[in-house]
Amino acid sequence: MTNDMAALRRMERHLLGTAQEANYLVDLSNVVRDRALGGGSARELRRLRLVLRALRESTGDRDVTVHGIADNSLLHPRHDGEFPDPAEGALLREWRDRGLIAAIDKADPDLLDHARELGTRVISSDNFTGHRSEHPWIQGDREHFLRPEREEGGRVRLVLRDMRVFADREISREGERDTLKARNLLDFQGRPRSNVLGRSWRCPHPDCRPSPAIQRGKVVCRTHRMLLTDTGPRRRRIQLKMFVDGTCHAWENITEGPEGQDREFVLGRGHFVRIDECHLSGERRRRISREHLLLICGRGALWVLDTSTAGSRMRTVRPGGEPTAWRALPRRGTGAAAAPGERAPRGFGPDDEIELVPGVVLRRSGQRWPEERAEGVRAKPPRRPAGGEELTSPG
């Protein structure tokens, strides 16, 4: 083992503690845990050696440098037994302490921020699906990601990746999985812990809408780390995402009525005030009616009627397929003059999108367990007018 550790230490000349000066970025947790690169252990630093060798060969640069970022969990001493030699875990911690690698709770956000700002290529087999809302540049990228692949004889080569374009609901669902994993809310088979997520919880801290997490086998508030009290079954929620010119800027959660009863909600101009005017101009905002859509939520499904003055339309966008033609939404008819089909709402499915006004689109999120808070906005806190409008139940 002494010779093996000496070989691993020779990698140090390629490691840089700052991303700005490195030639490449390495997703350390992904590489070290990638069994497809060879070896029989769950974690092996030898895989990093193979990647660095492939870099030297592909670039012709014997002094090529990388900035490696790892999740803290990769370095935790309790996992040392998963390496061929427990000294490998200790070596990783030494590298962190000497500033040769970076280790944080979740490596992906920093890794992608560096790649976006610096244009440096990332070595990883991860699709980063859950991060594509914050990093839309990943969609369809063919220049910035390299995947290590094992060849015959055990050598590794680096292949330029096509990151493909993922549907928004896939991005939402994978982002939710990343969040649940960080909160220890996936079981040993990677499934959401519905026994926790399907319940409502109360935090001892006043005015807290808690997000549950599991810590040492107990359900605690993710923010305050205090034990939560189970207050009964949680009503099912559907999350709606608000897009302006292709980018999601805000979202709303709507909740079913008690015991699965249908509930009606009005969505209109007041729900878009949280989006900054640099994204949604006052002129376009005013074209959204105060009561633009009537949404009917129940039994896990969603239906919609148009109640606007300008009219709205819907189309279906299935992954890998061409969008259907836009169709006008049925309008909410009243009185004897209403046409026979006007009052029948249309189903609003996971692959559908609704255009309220040109460039302003509503889609369903892929999340199954939206957070307790009813609304959100990207990058800055929500803004409401005085006495601001909320999703309301008509009548």
PDB file of N, CA and C in Angstrom, residues 306-368:
ATOM      1  N   ASP A 306     -60.274  30.190 -19.268  1.00  0.00           N
ATOM      2  CA  ASP A 306     -59.794  31.549 -19.526  1.00  0.00           C
ATOM      3  C   ASP A 306     -60.841  32.549 -19.040  1.00  0.00           C
ATOM      4  N   THR A 307     -60.420  33.472 -18.186  1.00  0.00           N
ATOM      5  CA  THR A 307     -61.326  34.529 -17.707  1.00  0.00           C
ATOM      6  C   THR A 307     -60.783  35.917 -18.059  1.00  0.00           C
ATOM      7  N   SER A 308     -59.830  35.975 -18.980  1.00  0.00           N
ATOM      8  CA  SER A 308     -59.172  37.243 -19.314  1.00  0.00           C
ATOM      9  C   SER A 308     -59.961  38.017 -20.356  1.00  0.00           C
ATOM     10  N   THR A 309     -59.539  39.259 -20.567  1.00  0.00           N
ATOM     11  CA  THR A 309     -60.159  40.079 -21.617  1.00  0.00           C
ATOM     12  C   THR A 309     -59.501  39.840 -22.972  1.00  0.00           C
ATOM     13  N   ALA A 310     -58.182  39.522 -22.954  1.00  0.00           N
ATOM     14  CA  ALA A 310     -57.436  39.383 -24.214  1.00  0.00           C
ATOM     15  C   ALA A 310     -57.469  37.961 -24.762  1.00  0.00           C
ATOM     16  N   GLY A 311     -57.720  36.969 -23.902  1.00  0.00           N
ATOM     17  CA  GLY A 311     -57.692  35.585 -24.347  1.00  0.00           C
ATOM     18  C   GLY A 311     -56.342  34.936 -24.124  1.00  0.00           C
ATOM     19  N   SER A 312     -56.328  33.631 -23.840  1.00  0.00           N
ATOM     20  CA  SER A 312     -55.106  32.862 -23.596  1.00  0.00           C
ATOM     21  C   SER A 312     -55.134  31.617 -24.480  1.00  0.00           C
ATOM     22  N   ARG A 313     -53.976  30.997 -24.635  1.00  0.00           N
ATOM     23  CA  ARG A 313     -53.921  29.799 -25.459  1.00  0.00           C
ATOM     24  C   ARG A 313     -52.999  28.767 -24.839  1.00  0.00           C
ATOM     25  N   MET A 314     -53.161  27.510 -25.264  1.00  0.00           N
ATOM     26  CA  MET A 314     -52.414  26.379 -24.692  1.00  0.00           C
ATOM     27  C   MET A 314     -51.846  25.518 -25.815  1.00  0.00           C
ATOM     28  N   ARG A 315     -50.698  24.900 -25.533  1.00  0.00           N
ATOM     29  CA  ARG A 315     -50.160  23.879 -26.429  1.00  0.00           C
ATOM     30  C   ARG A 315     -49.496  22.803 -25.592  1.00  0.00           C
ATOM     31  N   THR A 316     -49.165  21.681 -26.217  1.00  0.00           N
ATOM     32  CA  THR A 316     -48.513  20.557 -25.545  1.00  0.00           C
ATOM     33  C   THR A 316     -47.096  20.424 -26.080  1.00  0.00           C
ATOM     34  N   VAL A 317     -46.124  20.305 -25.178  1.00  0.00           N
ATOM     35  CA  VAL A 317     -44.713  20.183 -25.556  1.00  0.00           C
ATOM     36  C   VAL A 317     -44.181  18.920 -24.884  1.00  0.00           C
ATOM     37  N   ARG A 318     -44.136  17.821 -25.612  1.00  0.00           N
ATOM     38  CA  ARG A 318     -43.661  16.551 -25.050  1.00  0.00           C
ATOM     39  C   ARG A 318     -42.155  16.420 -25.272  1.00  0.00           C
ATOM     40  N   PRO A 319     -41.431  15.811 -24.298  1.00  0.00           N
ATOM     41  CA  PRO A 319     -39.979  15.664 -24.438  1.00  0.00           C
ATOM     42  C   PRO A 319     -39.609  14.952 -25.737  1.00  0.00           C
ATOM     43  N   GLY A 320     -38.697  15.550 -26.484  1.00  0.00           N
ATOM     44  CA  GLY A 320     -38.225  14.941 -27.716  1.00  0.00           C
ATOM     45  C   GLY A 320     -39.151  15.116 -28.903  1.00  0.00           C
ATOM     46  N   GLY A 321     -40.297  15.764 -28.711  1.00  0.00           N
ATOM     47  CA  GLY A 321     -41.247  15.935 -29.803  1.00  0.00           C
ATOM     48  C   GLY A 321     -41.451  17.391 -30.162  1.00  0.00           C
ATOM     49  N   GLU A 322     -42.151  17.613 -31.261  1.00  0.00           N
ATOM     50  CA  GLU A 322     -42.474  18.966 -31.696  1.00  0.00           C
ATOM     51  C   GLU A 322     -43.701  19.459 -30.930  1.00  0.00           C
ATOM     52  N   PRO A 323     -43.728  20.737 -30.555  1.00  0.00           N
ATOM     53  CA  PRO A 323     -44.916  21.275 -29.883  1.00  0.00           C
ATOM     54  C   PRO A 323     -46.143  21.175 -30.784  1.00  0.00           C
ATOM     55  N   THR A 324     -47.291  20.966 -30.185  1.00  0.00           N
ATOM     56  CA  THR A 324     -48.528  21.003 -30.943  1.00  0.00           C
ATOM     57  C   THR A 324     -48.868  22.454 -31.300  1.00  0.00           C
ATOM     58  N   ALA A 325     -49.858  22.614 -32.152  1.00  0.00           N
ATOM     59  CA  ALA A 325     -50.312  23.969 -32.489  1.00  0.00           C
ATOM     60  C   ALA A 325     -50.988  24.597 -31.270  1.00  0.00           C
ATOM     61  N   TRP A 326     -50.891  25.917 -31.173  1.00  0.00           N
ATOM     62  CA  TRP A 326     -51.576  26.620 -30.089  1.00  0.00           C
ATOM     63  C   TRP A 326     -53.090  26.475 -30.268  1.00  0.00           C
ATOM     64  N   ARG A 327     -53.784  26.299 -29.144  1.00  0.00           N
ATOM     65  CA  ARG A 327     -55.244  26.228 -29.147  1.00  0.00           C
ATOM     66  C   ARG A 327     -55.780  27.244 -28.147  1.00  0.00           C
ATOM     67  N   ALA A 328     -56.832  27.943 -28.521  1.00  0.00           N
ATOM     68  CA  ALA A 328     -57.434  28.901 -27.591  1.00  0.00           C
ATOM     69  C   ALA A 328     -58.020  28.155 -26.402  1.00  0.00           C
ATOM     70  N   LEU A 329     -57.831  28.705 -25.220  1.00  0.00           N
ATOM     71  CA  LEU A 329     -58.426  28.103 -24.028  1.00  0.00           C
ATOM     72  C   LEU A 329     -59.931  28.342 -24.015  1.00  0.00           C
ATOM     73  N   PRO A 330     -60.700  27.384 -23.509  1.00  0.00           N
ATOM     74  CA  PRO A 330     -62.134  27.649 -23.358  1.00  0.00           C
ATOM     75  C   PRO A 330     -62.363  28.774 -22.364  1.00  0.00           C
ATOM     76  N   ARG A 331     -63.331  29.631 -22.692  1.00  0.00           N
ATOM     77  CA  ARG A 331     -63.619  30.767 -21.841  1.00  0.00           C
ATOM     78  C   ARG A 331     -64.740  30.424 -20.877  1.00  0.00           C
ATOM     79  N   ARG A 332     -64.715  31.091 -19.744  1.00  0.00           N
ATOM     80  CA  ARG A 332     -65.757  30.848 -18.754  1.00  0.00           C
ATOM     81  C   ARG A 332     -67.031  31.557 -19.195  1.00  0.00           C
ATOM     82  N   GLY A 333     -68.007  30.799 -19.672  1.00  0.00           N
ATOM     83  CA  GLY A 333     -69.244  31.380 -20.150  1.00  0.00           C
ATOM     84  C   GLY A 333     -70.262  31.535 -19.040  1.00  0.00           C
ATOM     85  N   THR A 334     -71.109  32.506 -19.168  1.00  0.00           N
ATOM     86  CA  THR A 334     -72.169  32.731 -18.181  1.00  0.00           C
ATOM     87  C   THR A 334     -73.475  33.007 -18.907  1.00  0.00           C
ATOM     88  N   GLY A 335     -74.557  32.614 -18.307  1.00  0.00           N
ATOM     89  CA  GLY A 335     -75.881  32.942 -18.830  1.00  0.00           C
ATOM     90  C   GLY A 335     -76.258  32.074 -20.015  1.00  0.00           C
ATOM     91  N   ALA A 336     -77.471  32.324 -20.531  1.00  0.00           N
ATOM     92  CA  ALA A 336     -78.013  31.494 -21.603  1.00  0.00           C
ATOM     93  C   ALA A 336     -77.276  31.693 -22.917  1.00  0.00           C
ATOM     94  N   ALA A 337     -76.571  32.838 -23.045  1.00  0.00           N
ATOM     95  CA  ALA A 337     -75.885  33.125 -24.313  1.00  0.00           C
ATOM     96  C   ALA A 337     -74.599  32.339 -24.473  1.00  0.00           C
ATOM     97  N   ALA A 338     -74.130  31.670 -23.419  1.00  0.00           N
ATOM     98  CA  ALA A 338     -72.868  30.938 -23.506  1.00  0.00           C
ATOM     99  C   ALA A 338     -73.010  29.751 -24.455  1.00  0.00           C
ATOM    100  N   ALA A 339     -71.992  29.531 -25.294  1.00  0.00           N
ATOM    101  CA  ALA A 339     -71.991  28.379 -26.193  1.00  0.00           C
ATOM    102  C   ALA A 339     -71.879  27.097 -25.385  1.00  0.00           C
ATOM    103  N   PRO A 340     -72.343  25.948 -25.934  1.00  0.00           N
ATOM    104  CA  PRO A 340     -72.404  24.716 -25.151  1.00  0.00           C
ATOM    105  C   PRO A 340     -71.082  24.297 -24.528  1.00  0.00           C
ATOM    106  N   GLY A 341     -69.965  24.476 -25.231  1.00  0.00           N
ATOM    107  CA  GLY A 341     -68.690  23.988 -24.696  1.00  0.00           C
ATOM    108  C   GLY A 341     -67.909  25.000 -23.893  1.00  0.00           C
ATOM    109  N   GLU A 342     -68.407  26.207 -23.740  1.00  0.00           N
ATOM    110  CA  GLU A 342     -67.610  27.283 -23.163  1.00  0.00           C
ATOM    111  C   GLU A 342     -67.288  27.060 -21.691  1.00  0.00           C
ATOM    112  N   ARG A 343     -68.195  26.423 -20.968  1.00  0.00           N
ATOM    113  CA  ARG A 343     -67.998  26.321 -19.538  1.00  0.00           C
ATOM    114  C   ARG A 343     -67.235  25.068 -19.152  1.00  0.00           C
ATOM    115  N   ALA A 344     -66.865  24.211 -20.105  1.00  0.00           N
ATOM    116  CA  ALA A 344     -66.124  22.984 -19.799  1.00  0.00           C
ATOM    117  C   ALA A 344     -64.636  23.313 -19.704  1.00  0.00           C
ATOM    118  N   PRO A 345     -64.023  23.147 -18.536  1.00  0.00           N
ATOM    119  CA  PRO A 345     -62.592  23.465 -18.421  1.00  0.00           C
ATOM    120  C   PRO A 345     -61.734  22.457 -19.170  1.00  0.00           C
ATOM    121  N   ARG A 346     -60.531  22.887 -19.520  1.00  0.00           N
ATOM    122  CA  ARG A 346     -59.592  22.008 -20.214  1.00  0.00           C
ATOM    123  C   ARG A 346     -58.550  21.505 -19.229  1.00  0.00           C
ATOM    124  N   GLY A 347     -58.168  20.246 -19.350  1.00  0.00           N
ATOM    125  CA  GLY A 347     -57.121  19.692 -18.504  1.00  0.00           C
ATOM    126  C   GLY A 347     -55.799  20.389 -18.756  1.00  0.00           C
ATOM    127  N   PHE A 348     -55.078  20.682 -17.668  1.00  0.00           N
ATOM    128  CA  PHE A 348     -53.764  21.337 -17.730  1.00  0.00           C
ATOM    129  C   PHE A 348     -52.749  20.294 -17.265  1.00  0.00           C
ATOM    130  N   GLY A 349     -52.183  19.543 -18.244  1.00  0.00           N
ATOM    131  CA  GLY A 349     -51.324  18.412 -17.931  1.00  0.00           C
ATOM    132  C   GLY A 349     -49.866  18.779 -17.757  1.00  0.00           C
ATOM    133  N   PRO A 350     -49.043  17.797 -17.355  1.00  0.00           N
ATOM    134  CA  PRO A 350     -47.613  18.056 -17.112  1.00  0.00           C
ATOM    135  C   PRO A 350     -46.846  18.524 -18.347  1.00  0.00           C
ATOM    136  N   ASP A 351     -47.328  18.181 -19.549  1.00  0.00           N
ATOM    137  CA  ASP A 351     -46.623  18.574 -20.781  1.00  0.00           C
ATOM    138  C   ASP A 351     -47.222  19.813 -21.433  1.00  0.00           C
ATOM    139  N   ASP A 352     -48.212  20.420 -20.784  1.00  0.00           N
ATOM    140  CA  ASP A 352     -48.887  21.577 -21.376  1.00  0.00           C
ATOM    141  C   ASP A 352     -48.260  22.885 -20.905  1.00  0.00           C
ATOM    142  N   GLU A 353     -48.421  23.915 -21.715  1.00  0.00           N
ATOM    143  CA  GLU A 353     -48.052  25.265 -21.305  1.00  0.00           C
ATOM    144  C   GLU A 353     -49.122  26.236 -21.785  1.00  0.00           C
ATOM    145  N   ILE A 354     -49.354  27.283 -20.986  1.00  0.00           N
ATOM    146  CA  ILE A 354     -50.372  28.283 -21.287  1.00  0.00           C
ATOM    147  C   ILE A 354     -49.689  29.626 -21.497  1.00  0.00           C
ATOM    148  N   GLU A 355     -49.983  30.276 -22.611  1.00  0.00           N
ATOM    149  CA  GLU A 355     -49.461  31.612 -22.875  1.00  0.00           C
ATOM    150  C   GLU A 355     -50.530  32.632 -22.501  1.00  0.00           C
ATOM    151  N   LEU A 356     -50.236  33.447 -21.478  1.00  0.00           N
ATOM    152  CA  LEU A 356     -51.189  34.471 -21.043  1.00  0.00           C
ATOM    153  C   LEU A 356     -51.163  35.665 -21.989  1.00  0.00           C
ATOM    154  N   VAL A 357     -49.971  36.171 -22.251  1.00  0.00           N
ATOM    155  CA  VAL A 357     -49.730  37.197 -23.264  1.00  0.00           C
ATOM    156  C   VAL A 357     -48.436  36.792 -23.951  1.00  0.00           C
ATOM    157  N   PRO A 358     -48.098  37.348 -25.109  1.00  0.00           N
ATOM    158  CA  PRO A 358     -46.892  36.906 -25.810  1.00  0.00           C
ATOM    159  C   PRO A 358     -45.650  36.914 -24.910  1.00  0.00           C
ATOM    160  N   GLY A 359     -44.994  35.749 -24.815  1.00  0.00           N
ATOM    161  CA  GLY A 359     -43.764  35.612 -24.042  1.00  0.00           C
ATOM    162  C   GLY A 359     -43.955  35.302 -22.575  1.00  0.00           C
ATOM    163  N   VAL A 360     -45.182  35.351 -22.063  1.00  0.00           N
ATOM    164  CA  VAL A 360     -45.454  35.056 -20.648  1.00  0.00           C
ATOM    165  C   VAL A 360     -46.215  33.733 -20.579  1.00  0.00           C
ATOM    166  N   VAL A 361     -45.556  32.733 -20.014  1.00  0.00           N
ATOM    167  CA  VAL A 361     -46.049  31.356 -20.101  1.00  0.00           C
ATOM    168  C   VAL A 361     -46.136  30.743 -18.713  1.00  0.00           C
ATOM    169  N   LEU A 362     -47.151  29.924 -18.525  1.00  0.00           N
ATOM    170  CA  LEU A 362     -47.366  29.181 -17.274  1.00  0.00           C
ATOM    171  C   LEU A 362     -47.190  27.698 -17.562  1.00  0.00           C
ATOM    172  N   ARG A 363     -46.377  27.022 -16.734  1.00  0.00           N
ATOM    173  CA  ARG A 363     -46.188  25.574 -16.864  1.00  0.00           C
ATOM    174  C   ARG A 363     -46.316  24.921 -15.501  1.00  0.00           C
ATOM    175  N   ARG A 364     -46.633  23.634 -15.515  1.00  0.00           N
ATOM    176  CA  ARG A 364     -46.628  22.860 -14.282  1.00  0.00           C
ATOM    177  C   ARG A 364     -45.210  22.403 -13.974  1.00  0.00           C
ATOM    178  N   SER A 365     -44.843  22.470 -12.723  1.00  0.00           N
ATOM    179  CA  SER A 365     -43.544  21.968 -12.289  1.00  0.00           C
ATOM    180  C   SER A 365     -43.585  20.447 -12.219  1.00  0.00           C
ATOM    181  N   GLY A 366     -42.407  19.834 -12.306  1.00  0.00           N
ATOM    182  CA  GLY A 366     -42.310  18.388 -12.132  1.00  0.00           C
ATOM    183  C   GLY A 366     -42.206  17.973 -10.676  1.00  0.00           C
ATOM    184  N   GLN A 367     -42.175  18.929  -9.761  1.00  0.00           N
ATOM    185  CA  GLN A 367     -42.041  18.587  -8.349  1.00  0.00           C
ATOM    186  C   GLN A 367     -43.293  17.865  -7.839  1.00  0.00           C
ATOM    187  N   ARG A 368     -43.065  16.831  -7.037  1.00  0.00           N
ATOM    188  CA  ARG A 368     -44.184  16.111  -6.411  1.00  0.00           C
ATOM    189  C   ARG A 368     -44.467  16.630  -5.011  1.00  0.00           C
TER     190      ARG A 368
END
